[in-house]
Coordinates of C-alpha atoms in Angstrom, one line a residue:
X185 CA 87.5 77.6 104.2
X186 CA 85.8 79.4 101.4
X187 CA 88.1 81.1 99.4
X188 CA 87.2 85.0 99.2
X189 CA 90.9 86.3 97.7
X190 CA 89.0 87.4 94.3
X191 CA 86.2 87.1 93.8
X192 CA 85.7 88.3 90.4
X193 CA 86.6 86.2 87.5
X194 CA 89.0 88.8 85.9
X195 CA 90.9 88.3 89.3
X196 CA 90.6 84.6 89.7
X197 CA 94.5 83.3 90.3
X198 CA 94.3 79.5 89.7
X199 CA 97.0 78.0 91.8
X200 CA 97.6 74.9 89.0
X201 CA 98.0 77.7 86.3
X202 CA 100.8 79.6 88.4
X203 CA 102.8 76.7 89.4
X204 CA 102.5 74.8 85.6
X205 CA 103.5 71.6 87.6
X206 CA 102.0 68.9 90.3
X207 CA 101.9 70.0 94.0
X208 CA 104.1 67.1 94.4
X209 CA 107.0 69.7 95.1
X210 CA 109.7 66.8 96.0
X211 CA 109.6 65.9 92.6
X212 CA 109.2 69.1 91.2
X213 CA 112.8 70.1 92.7
X214 CA 114.6 67.3 92.8
X215 CA 114.7 66.9 96.5
X216 CA 112.8 67.4 99.8
X217 CA 114.1 70.8 100.6
X218 CA 114.5 74.3 98.8
X219 CA 117.7 76.3 99.4
X220 CA 116.6 80.0 99.0
X221 CA 118.5 82.2 96.8
X222 CA 120.9 84.5 99.2
X223 CA 122.4 88.0 98.6
X224 CA 125.7 89.0 100.2
X225 CA 125.2 92.1 102.3
X226 CA 128.5 94.0 102.9
X227 CA 129.5 95.1 106.5
X228 CA 128.6 98.8 107.2
X229 CA 127.4 101.1 109.9
X230 CA 123.6 101.4 110.1
X231 CA 121.9 105.1 111.6
X232 CA 119.4 103.2 113.6
X233 CA 116.3 105.1 115.0
X234 CA 114.9 108.8 114.7
X235 CA 115.1 112.2 116.2
X236 CA 111.9 112.9 114.9
X237 CA 109.0 110.2 115.8
X238 CA 107.3 108.4 118.2
X239 CA 108.7 107.2 121.3
X240 CA 109.3 103.6 120.4
X241 CA 111.7 104.8 117.8
X242 CA 114.0 107.1 119.3
X243 CA 116.6 108.5 119.7
X244 CA 119.1 107.7 116.6
X245 CA 122.0 105.9 117.1
X246 CA 124.9 104.2 115.1
X247 CA 125.5 100.4 114.7
X248 CA 128.5 98.6 112.7
X249 CA 126.7 95.8 110.7
X250 CA 128.9 92.8 110.0
X251 CA 128.9 91.1 106.8
X252 CA 126.0 89.0 106.1
X253 CA 123.6 87.0 103.9
X254 CA 120.0 87.6 103.4
X255 CA 117.7 85.7 101.4
X256 CA 116.3 87.8 98.0
X257 CA 112.7 86.4 99.0
X258 CA 110.4 85.8 101.9
X259 CA 110.0 82.2 102.7
X260 CA 107.2 81.1 100.2
X261 CA 104.5 78.4 101.0
X262 CA 106.3 75.7 98.3
X263 CA 108.8 75.9 100.7
X264 CA 107.5 75.6 104.0
X265 CA 105.2 72.4 102.3
X266 CA 108.4 70.9 102.2
X267 CA 109.1 71.0 105.8
X268 CA 105.7 70.3 106.7
X269 CA 105.8 67.2 104.7
X270 CA 108.8 65.8 106.3
X271 CA 108.0 66.9 109.8
X272 CA 104.5 66.3 110.2
X273 CA 104.0 70.3 110.7
X274 CA 100.7 70.6 112.9
X275 CA 100.0 74.4 113.7
X276 CA 100.0 75.4 117.4
X277 CA 97.5 77.3 116.9
X278 CA 94.4 78.6 114.4
X279 CA 95.3 81.8 112.4
X280 CA 93.0 85.4 112.1
X281 CA 92.7 85.9 108.4
X282 CA 89.5 88.2 109.3
X283 CA 88.5 91.2 107.0
X284 CA 85.0 93.1 106.9
X285 CA 83.9 96.6 106.4
X286 CA 86.4 97.5 109.2
X287 CA 89.4 95.7 107.8
X288 CA 91.5 93.3 109.8
X289 CA 89.2 93.8 112.6
X290 CA 89.1 92.3 115.8
X291 CA 87.6 88.9 116.2
X292 CA 86.9 86.0 118.6
X293 CA 89.1 83.1 118.8
X294 CA 86.5 80.7 117.4
X295 CA 86.4 82.7 114.4
X296 CA 90.0 81.8 113.8
X297 CA 89.8 79.3 111.7
X298 CA 92.7 79.7 109.2
X299 CA 95.9 78.0 108.7
X300 CA 99.0 78.5 106.8
X301 CA 98.0 76.0 103.5
X302 CA 94.5 77.6 103.8
X303 CA 93.4 81.4 104.6
X304 CA 91.7 83.3 102.5
X305 CA 94.5 85.4 101.0
X306 CA 96.5 82.1 100.0
X307 CA 96.4 82.0 96.2
X308 CA 99.8 80.5 95.0
X309 CA 102.5 78.7 96.3
X310 CA 105.0 81.1 95.6
X311 CA 103.2 83.7 97.9
X312 CA 105.4 84.2 101.3
X313 CA 104.2 81.5 104.0
X314 CA 102.0 83.5 106.3
X315 CA 100.1 82.0 109.5
X316 CA 102.8 80.4 111.7
X317 CA 104.3 81.5 114.7
X318 CA 108.1 83.2 115.5
X319 CA 108.9 79.5 117.1
X320 CA 108.0 77.9 114.0
X321 CA 109.9 80.2 111.3
X322 CA 112.7 79.3 113.8
X323 CA 111.7 75.4 113.5
X324 CA 112.0 75.8 109.4
X325 CA 115.3 77.5 109.7
X326 CA 116.5 74.5 111.8
X327 CA 115.2 72.2 109.7
X328 CA 116.7 73.6 106.7
X329 CA 120.0 74.2 108.2
X330 CA 120.3 70.2 109.0
X331 CA 119.1 69.5 105.6
X332 CA 121.7 71.9 104.0
X333 CA 124.4 72.2 106.0
X334 CA 124.1 75.8 106.0
X335 CA 123.4 77.7 108.9
X336 CA 119.9 79.6 108.3
X337 CA 118.3 81.9 111.0
X338 CA 116.3 84.8 111.1
X339 CA 118.0 88.4 110.3
X340 CA 118.1 90.4 113.5
X341 CA 116.5 93.7 113.6
X342 CA 119.6 96.0 113.0
X343 CA 120.3 93.4 110.0
X344 CA 117.2 94.1 108.6
X345 CA 117.2 97.7 109.0
X346 CA 120.5 98.2 107.1
X347 CA 119.2 95.5 104.0
X348 CA 116.3 97.7 104.1
X349 CA 118.0 101.0 103.6
X350 CA 120.8 99.3 101.5
X351 CA 123.4 102.5 102.0
X352 CA 120.7 105.0 100.9
X353 CA 120.0 108.2 102.6
X354 CA 116.6 109.0 101.0
X355 CA 113.1 108.5 103.0
X356 CA 113.0 105.3 101.1
X357 CA 115.2 103.2 99.1
X358 CA 114.1 104.2 95.6
X359 CA 113.9 107.7 96.5
X360 CA 112.1 110.7 98.9
X361 CA 108.7 110.3 96.8
X362 CA 106.8 113.0 98.6
X363 CA 103.7 111.8 96.9
X364 CA 104.1 108.7 96.8
X365 CA 103.5 107.7 93.4
X366 CA 106.9 105.5 92.7
X367 CA 106.3 103.3 95.5
X368 CA 104.3 100.4 93.7
X369 CA 107.3 99.5 91.5
X370 CA 108.9 98.5 94.5
X371 CA 106.4 97.1 96.7
X372 CA 103.1 95.7 97.4
X373 CA 101.1 98.2 99.5
X374 CA 97.6 99.9 100.1
X375 CA 97.3 101.2 96.4
X376 CA 94.2 101.6 94.1
X377 CA 93.5 97.8 93.6
X378 CA 93.8 97.4 97.1
X379 CA 91.4 100.0 97.8
X380 CA 89.0 98.8 94.6
X381 CA 88.9 95.1 95.4
X382 CA 87.9 95.0 99.3
X383 CA 85.9 97.4 98.8
X384 CA 83.9 95.6 96.4
X385 CA 84.0 92.3 98.3
X386 CA 83.6 93.8 102.2
X387 CA 82.8 97.5 101.9
X388 CA 86.4 98.0 103.2
X389 CA 87.4 101.6 102.0
X390 CA 91.1 103.1 102.6
X391 CA 89.1 106.1 102.3
X392 CA 89.0 108.6 106.0
X393 CA 91.0 105.5 107.3
X394 CA 95.0 104.9 106.5
X395 CA 94.5 106.4 102.7
X396 CA 95.9 104.9 99.8
X397 CA 98.8 105.7 97.1
X398 CA 98.1 107.5 94.2
X399 CA 99.9 104.4 91.9
X400 CA 98.5 101.1 91.5
X401 CA 101.0 98.1 92.1
X402 CA 98.2 95.5 90.8
X403 CA 97.5 93.2 94.0
X404 CA 95.1 93.4 96.8
X405 CA 96.3 91.5 99.3
X406 CA 99.6 89.1 99.6
X407 CA 101.2 89.2 96.2
X408 CA 103.7 86.6 94.6
X409 CA 107.2 87.0 96.3
X410 CA 109.5 89.3 93.9
X411 CA 106.8 90.8 91.4
X412 CA 108.6 93.8 91.9
X413 CA 111.9 95.9 91.8
X414 CA 114.3 95.1 94.3
X415 CA 116.4 97.8 96.8
X416 CA 120.0 98.5 95.9
X417 CA 120.8 95.3 97.7
X418 CA 118.7 93.1 95.2
X419 CA 116.6 92.3 97.8
X420 CA 112.5 92.0 96.7
X421 CA 109.4 92.8 99.3
X422 CA 111.4 94.3 102.1
X423 CA 108.7 97.0 102.5
X424 CA 105.3 96.1 101.6
X425 CA 103.6 92.4 101.3
X426 CA 103.8 90.8 104.9
X427 CA 105.3 91.9 108.1
X428 CA 108.6 89.7 108.7
X429 CA 109.9 88.0 111.7
X430 CA 113.2 89.1 113.2
X431 CA 115.5 87.4 115.8
X432 CA 115.6 89.9 118.2
X433 CA 114.5 91.0 121.3
X434 CA 111.9 94.1 121.1
X435 CA 112.1 97.3 123.6
X436 CA 110.3 100.6 123.1
X437 CA 113.4 103.3 122.3
X438 CA 116.8 102.7 121.6
X439 CA 118.7 102.1 124.9
X440 CA 121.2 100.1 126.4
X441 CA 120.5 96.9 127.1
X442 CA 121.9 94.5 129.2
X443 CA 122.8 91.1 127.7
X444 CA 120.1 89.4 130.1
X445 CA 117.4 91.8 128.4
X446 CA 118.3 90.7 125.1
X447 CA 118.6 87.0 125.5
X448 CA 116.0 85.9 122.7
X449 CA 115.1 82.7 124.6
X450 CA 113.9 85.4 128.0
X451 CA 112.7 88.3 126.4
X452 CA 108.8 89.0 126.2
X453 CA 108.8 90.6 122.9
X454 CA 110.5 90.0 119.7
X455 CA 111.1 92.2 116.6
X456 CA 109.0 92.5 113.3
X457 CA 110.3 94.3 110.4
X458 CA 108.7 95.4 107.3
X459 CA 105.1 96.4 106.6
X460 CA 102.4 95.2 104.7
X461 CA 99.7 95.0 101.7
X462 CA 97.2 97.1 103.9
X463 CA 99.8 100.1 104.5
X464 CA 101.6 102.6 103.3
X465 CA 105.3 102.1 103.1
X466 CA 107.4 103.1 106.2
X467 CA 110.9 104.3 106.6
X468 CA 113.8 102.1 108.5
X469 CA 112.7 103.6 111.4
X470 CA 109.5 102.4 112.3
X471 CA 109.5 99.3 114.4
X472 CA 106.8 96.7 115.5
X473 CA 106.9 93.8 118.2
X474 CA 105.5 90.4 118.6
X475 CA 105.2 88.1 121.7
X476 CA 107.5 85.7 122.0
X477 CA 105.5 83.6 124.0
X478 CA 101.5 82.9 123.8
X479 CA 100.7 84.9 120.6
X480 CA 98.4 83.7 117.5
X481 CA 100.0 83.2 114.1
X482 CA 98.4 86.1 111.7
X483 CA 97.6 85.7 108.2
X484 CA 100.0 89.0 107.7
X485 CA 103.2 87.8 109.3
X486 CA 105.8 86.3 107.3
X487 CA 109.6 85.6 107.4
X488 CA 112.8 85.6 105.6
X489 CA 116.0 84.0 106.4
X490 CA 119.5 85.0 106.8
X491 CA 123.3 83.8 107.4
X492 CA 126.6 84.7 108.7
X493 CA 129.1 86.1 106.5
X494 CA 129.8 85.5 102.9
X495 CA 129.9 83.0 100.3
X496 CA 127.8 81.4 97.9
X497 CA 124.8 78.7 98.0
X498 CA 124.4 77.4 94.5
X499 CA 122.3 74.1 95.1
X500 CA 120.1 72.7 92.4
X501 CA 117.0 73.3 94.5
X502 CA 117.9 77.3 94.1
X503 CA 118.3 77.2 90.4
X504 CA 115.3 75.4 90.0
X505 CA 113.1 77.7 92.5
X506 CA 114.0 80.7 90.9
X507 CA 113.0 79.6 87.3
X508 CA 109.6 78.4 88.4
X509 CA 109.1 81.3 90.6
X510 CA 110.4 83.3 87.3
X511 CA 107.0 81.7 85.5
X512 CA 104.6 82.2 88.2
X513 CA 105.5 86.0 88.1
X514 CA 105.8 86.5 84.7
X515 CA 102.0 84.3 84.3
X516 CA 100.5 87.0 87.0
X517 CA 101.9 89.8 85.7
X518 CA 100.7 88.9 82.2
X519 CA 96.9 87.7 83.6
X520 CA 96.0 90.0 86.3
X521 CA 93.9 93.0 85.3
X522 CA 94.1 96.6 85.2
X523 CA 91.8 98.9 87.1
X524 CA 90.3 101.4 84.3
X525 CA 90.9 105.4 85.3
X526 CA 88.3 107.4 86.6
X527 CA 86.9 110.5 84.3
X528 CA 88.9 113.5 85.4
X529 CA 87.8 117.4 85.3
X530 CA 84.1 116.8 86.4
X531 CA 82.3 120.3 86.0
X532 CA 78.7 121.3 87.0
X533 CA 76.9 124.4 84.9
X534 CA 73.3 125.0 86.6
X535 CA 70.7 125.1 84.3
X536 CA 67.2 125.3 86.9
X537 CA 67.1 125.3 90.5
X538 CA 67.6 121.8 90.9
X539 CA 69.0 120.9 87.5
X540 CA 73.1 120.9 86.3
X541 CA 75.1 120.3 83.6
X542 CA 77.3 117.3 84.4
X543 CA 80.3 117.3 82.0
X544 CA 83.7 115.5 82.2
X545 CA 87.0 114.2 80.5
X546 CA 86.4 111.0 79.0
X547 CA 89.0 108.4 79.6
X548 CA 91.3 107.6 76.7
X549 CA 90.7 103.5 77.0
X550 CA 89.6 101.5 74.4
X551 CA 88.3 99.0 77.1
X552 CA 85.9 101.3 78.6
X553 CA 82.6 100.5 77.5
X554 CA 80.1 103.0 79.4
X555 CA 80.4 105.4 82.5
X556 CA 77.9 105.1 85.6
X557 CA 76.9 108.3 87.3
X558 CA 76.7 108.1 90.9
X559 CA 74.7 110.9 93.1
X560 CA 75.2 111.3 96.7
X561 CA 72.1 110.5 99.5
X562 CA 74.0 112.8 101.8
X563 CA 74.7 116.5 101.4
X564 CA 78.5 116.0 102.7
X565 CA 79.1 112.5 101.0
X566 CA 82.2 114.0 99.0
X567 CA 83.9 114.8 102.8
X568 CA 82.6 111.1 104.2
X569 CA 85.3 108.4 104.4
X570 CA 84.6 104.8 104.1
X571 CA 83.1 103.1 100.7
X572 CA 81.7 105.6 98.5
X573 CA 78.8 103.4 97.7
X574 CA 77.2 103.8 101.5
X575 CA 76.5 107.5 100.3
X576 CA 75.9 107.5 96.7
X577 CA 73.4 105.8 94.6
X578 CA 74.0 104.9 90.7
X579 CA 71.5 107.3 88.7
X580 CA 72.3 106.8 85.5
X581 CA 75.0 104.8 82.9
X582 CA 75.8 106.4 79.5
X583 CA 78.0 105.1 76.9
X584 CA 81.5 105.3 76.3
X585 CA 81.3 108.2 73.8
X586 CA 79.5 110.4 76.1
X587 CA 80.8 113.4 78.0
X588 CA 77.9 115.4 79.4
X589 CA 74.2 114.7 80.6
X590 CA 71.6 116.5 82.7
X591 CA 71.5 115.8 86.4
X592 CA 68.9 116.6 88.9
X593 CA 69.6 117.6 92.9
X594 CA 66.3 117.7 94.3
X595 CA 67.7 119.2 97.5
X596 CA 69.7 121.7 96.4
X597 CA 73.2 120.4 97.4
X598 CA 75.2 117.4 97.1
X599 CA 77.6 115.6 94.9
X600 CA 78.4 113.4 91.8
X601 CA 80.8 110.9 91.1
X602 CA 81.8 109.0 88.1
X603 CA 83.1 105.5 87.3
X604 CA 84.7 104.2 84.2
X605 CA 83.7 100.7 83.6
X606 CA 86.0 98.0 81.4
X607 CA 84.4 94.6 80.8
X608 CA 83.9 93.0 84.5
X609 CA 86.1 96.3 86.5
X610 CA 85.4 99.5 87.2
X611 CA 87.6 102.4 87.7
X612 CA 88.0 103.9 91.5
X613 CA 85.2 106.6 92.0
X614 CA 86.2 110.0 90.3
X615 CA 86.7 113.1 92.3
X616 CA 83.3 114.8 93.2
X617 CA 81.5 117.4 91.4
X618 CA 80.1 119.5 94.4
X619 CA 77.0 121.6 95.1
X620 CA 77.4 122.7 98.7
X621 CA 75.5 125.7 100.3
X622 CA 78.5 127.9 102.4
X623 CA 78.2 127.7 106.4
X624 CA 78.6 131.1 108.5
X625 CA 77.8 130.1 112.2
X626 CA 76.5 133.1 114.2
X627 CA 78.6 133.4 117.8
X628 CA 78.2 132.7 120.2
X629 CA 76.9 129.1 119.2
X630 CA 77.9 125.5 118.4
X631 CA 80.6 124.7 115.6
X632 CA 79.3 121.5 113.9
X633 CA 81.7 119.5 111.9
X634 CA 79.1 119.5 108.9
X635 CA 80.0 123.4 109.1
X636 CA 82.8 123.3 107.7
X637 CA 83.6 125.1 105.0
X638 CA 86.9 123.3 103.8
X639 CA 88.7 120.5 105.2
X640 CA 92.6 119.3 104.2
X641 CA 94.0 115.5 105.0
X642 CA 90.8 115.1 107.0
X643 CA 87.4 114.0 106.7
X644 CA 83.8 113.6 108.2
X645 CA 82.4 110.0 109.5
X646 CA 79.0 109.5 110.1
X647 CA 77.7 108.1 113.3
X648 CA 76.4 104.9 113.2
X649 CA 74.2 106.0 116.0
X650 CA 70.2 106.4 114.2
X651 CA 69.0 109.8 115.2
X652 CA 72.3 111.2 117.0
X653 CA 71.9 114.9 117.6
X654 CA 75.6 115.2 116.3
X655 CA 75.4 112.8 113.4
X656 CA 79.1 114.0 112.0
X657 CA 82.2 114.0 113.7
X658 CA 85.9 114.8 112.4
X659 CA 88.2 111.6 112.4
X660 CA 92.1 111.2 112.0
X661 CA 94.9 108.1 111.8
X662 CA 98.0 109.3 112.4
X663 CA 100.7 107.3 111.8
X664 CA 104.3 108.0 114.0
X665 CA 106.5 109.0 110.9
X666 CA 104.1 111.5 108.8
X667 CA 103.8 114.8 110.4
X668 CA 100.7 116.0 108.2
X669 CA 99.4 119.0 109.4
X670 CA 95.2 118.3 109.2
X671 CA 93.0 121.4 108.7
X672 CA 89.7 122.2 109.3
X673 CA 88.2 125.9 108.5
X674 CA 84.6 127.9 109.7
X675 CA 83.4 131.2 108.9
X676 CA 82.2 132.7 111.7
X677 CA 80.2 136.0 112.6
X678 CA 81.2 136.9 116.3
X679 CA 78.2 139.2 117.3
X680 CA 80.3 141.3 119.6
X681 CA 83.7 141.7 120.3
X682 CA 84.9 140.0 123.7
X683 CA 85.8 136.9 125.2
X684 CA 84.6 133.7 124.5
X685 CA 85.1 130.4 126.3
X686 CA 86.1 127.3 124.0
X687 CA 84.4 123.7 125.1
X688 CA 84.7 120.7 122.7
X689 CA 83.9 117.1 122.5
X690 CA 86.5 115.3 121.1
X691 CA 89.0 112.6 122.2
X692 CA 92.3 111.2 121.1
X693 CA 95.1 108.5 122.1
X694 CA 97.6 111.1 123.3
X695 CA 97.7 113.7 125.9
X696 CA 99.1 117.4 125.6
X697 CA 98.5 120.1 122.9
X698 CA 95.4 118.9 120.3
X699 CA 94.9 121.5 118.2
X700 CA 95.8 125.0 117.8
X701 CA 92.8 127.6 117.0
X702 CA 93.8 130.5 114.4
X703 CA 92.2 133.3 112.7
X704 CA 94.1 134.6 109.8
X705 CA 97.8 134.6 111.3
X706 CA 96.7 135.3 114.7
X707 CA 97.1 132.4 117.0
X708 CA 93.5 132.5 119.4
X709 CA 94.6 129.2 121.4
X710 CA 96.2 126.3 122.1
X711 CA 93.7 123.5 123.1
X712 CA 94.8 120.5 124.8
X713 CA 93.2 117.0 125.7
X714 CA 93.6 115.2 128.9
X715 CA 91.7 112.2 129.1
X716 CA 90.7 112.8 132.9
X717 CA 89.0 116.0 132.2
X718 CA 85.5 116.7 130.4
X719 CA 86.2 119.4 127.6
X720 CA 82.6 119.5 127.2
X721 CA 82.0 121.1 130.4
X722 CA 85.3 122.3 131.4
X723 CA 85.8 126.2 130.6
X724 CA 89.2 125.8 130.6
X725 CA 90.0 127.6 127.3
X726 CA 89.2 130.9 126.3
X727 CA 89.8 132.8 122.7
X728 CA 89.4 136.9 121.8
X729 CA 87.3 137.5 119.1
X730 CA 86.8 141.2 117.0
X731 CA 83.1 141.7 115.9
X732 CA 82.5 140.7 112.8
X733 CA 83.3 137.7 110.1
X734 CA 86.1 135.0 110.6
X735 CA 87.5 132.2 109.4
X736 CA 88.5 130.0 111.9
X737 CA 91.0 127.3 111.7
X738 CA 91.7 123.9 113.5
X739 CA 95.0 122.6 113.0
X740 CA 96.1 119.4 114.2
X741 CA 99.4 118.0 114.0
X742 CA 99.9 114.9 116.5
X743 CA 103.0 113.2 117.1
X744 CA 103.0 109.7 117.1
X745 CA 100.5 107.3 116.1
X746 CA 97.2 108.4 117.0
X747 CA 93.6 108.0 116.2
X748 CA 91.8 111.2 117.0
X749 CA 88.1 112.4 116.8
X750 CA 85.9 115.9 117.1
X751 CA 82.8 116.1 117.1
X752 CA 81.6 119.8 118.0
X753 CA 82.7 123.1 119.2
X754 CA 81.0 125.8 121.6
X755 CA 82.1 129.2 122.0
X756 CA 79.6 130.9 124.4
X757 CA 80.7 134.5 125.8
X758 CA 82.8 134.3 129.0
X759 CA 81.1 135.4 132.6

C-alpha cells in the first residue's frame, strides 16, 4: 500500500529514525512482551452524563468508581507487534483508512485494504495500534495477562470518564478554554496542521465543516503516544489522537439496565471513548458506540489497558519501552516542521474603478521567503466552505520585504487572501480582504443565500451541479455539546405593510423548531422542520412586516447532533 501520511519532504517521518533500533522487538526489549506503564487511579465519584446535551448522553447520574490502574498510553504498534509475532495473528477483516476531499467518506468494502501494520496513517511503531476489532483488543489483553501474570483488561466506560476528568470540574481537564487556544498542548486534535496537510494532500478542509482549533499541535493525523501534556492523573492522549474501545455495553441514555442487558458477551453495542485527530476536544459526557459483532476495523480506533486495584508493575520491558518512547518523542518534536503564520490585517484601498492597493502586516519569522497573493474566482469565495484553492487563484508572488501592491478586481467585487511561504511550507490562508456589494432585497421576493449581508458561525457551500438555479446554500454541522448560535442576516425593503407567507427549502436531521426569524428585537416567527412536509409550498409560516427597510436575522440553535442546510426563503403576500 502506498504511504500518503506526509508527502512533503519536511514532514517525512522515517520509522527507522524514530526507533533507532531494528524492528526485532524481542531483542530490543529483552523479552517477547512489553508490560505497559500503569497509573494508579484513586477511588472516587463520577457524575456521568449531562442534562444539557443529546438524548444519548442524558441525564446525569452519580457512580462510585473503585480504585484501579490505567495504562499511561494507548497500546502501540510496537507492543501489538509482539503479540502478532507470538500468536501468528491474522486480522479478521481489512481496515478502512480511506480519505479524500470529503474526509473519511464511506467506501466500498473492496476499497478497504489496510491493516494494523500497514495503513496510510502509520509512520511509527510508537503510534497507537489501530485497524483491529474489539475482539482482537481483548485477545491482546488476555495474551499479555498470561505472559505477565497480571490481569489486564479494557477499562469500563465509567472508569474511562472518571479517569478522563481526573476530579476536575471544568469543561476539559485543562480548563474551560472557551476559545480552544490551549487544547493543542494536551492532545492531537483538528488543528492548524490538521487543516494544512490534508488540504494540500486531498483537498480536505475543515472550513465549513467541523472547524479547526485556533492553535497548532504539530500533527495532521495519528501521532506518537505521549507527545502532549498528561491530565492530572498522569494519563496521556485521553482526548484526541484515536478513539478507544471500552469493556462495557453501550445503550443510548443513562437508564438503569439489567445484568443481562449489561452482559458484555450478549449486548449489541460496546462503548467507545475519547475522540480523535479529526475532531475538536469533547467533554467527558460525550459517548460513542461500536457494534460488538461484525464491525469492520477502523484506522481511527485503538485501545488502552486497565487493571483492578492498585500496585506497581515494574518490569524491565516497561522501563525500556519508556526510554525508547522518550527518544522517539524527542526526535519527532525536534524534526517535525512548524507552519509559518499567515499575514494579518489585510486592507484594500480603492484606486480606480477596478484596482485597489492591497497591504498587510508582515510575519515576524526569518524563515519567510515570500508571500503568495490569491484572488477569488467567485464573489462569495470568502464565505464558502471547503479548500480555499477551489475558489482562489494565485495572481502574484512577492518577496518577504514587500507588504503592499496594486491588485485588480475585474468584476468589481471579490476578495484576496495571502499565504506566507517558508521553505517548502506555506501558512494557512490569511483572513480575506473583501470588496462586496451589499444586497437589499425587495419584498415580496426570494432570499437567496448569496444575498446574506452577514454570516456568524456559518458558511455557504456551492452546489456541485452545473447550472444549478440555486448555486449557494447555508450548511452547518452541529455537535451535541456545542450550542453555538448560527446567524444569517439579510437586508430587505418591504413594499407595503402586511402579512407575508414564508416558505423555504431546507433540511435537517432533526424535527421540530428549526430557526427563529427576527427583525431587530422583535421575533417574527419560529420556523419548524418536518421531514414529511414540503415547506417549499406548505404556506404554514406567516410573518408580519411593516413597510420599509428591515434587517432580517435567521437564528439557528440546534440541540444535539445535526447537519442542516437552507437554500432559499420566499416571502410572498398572504392572501
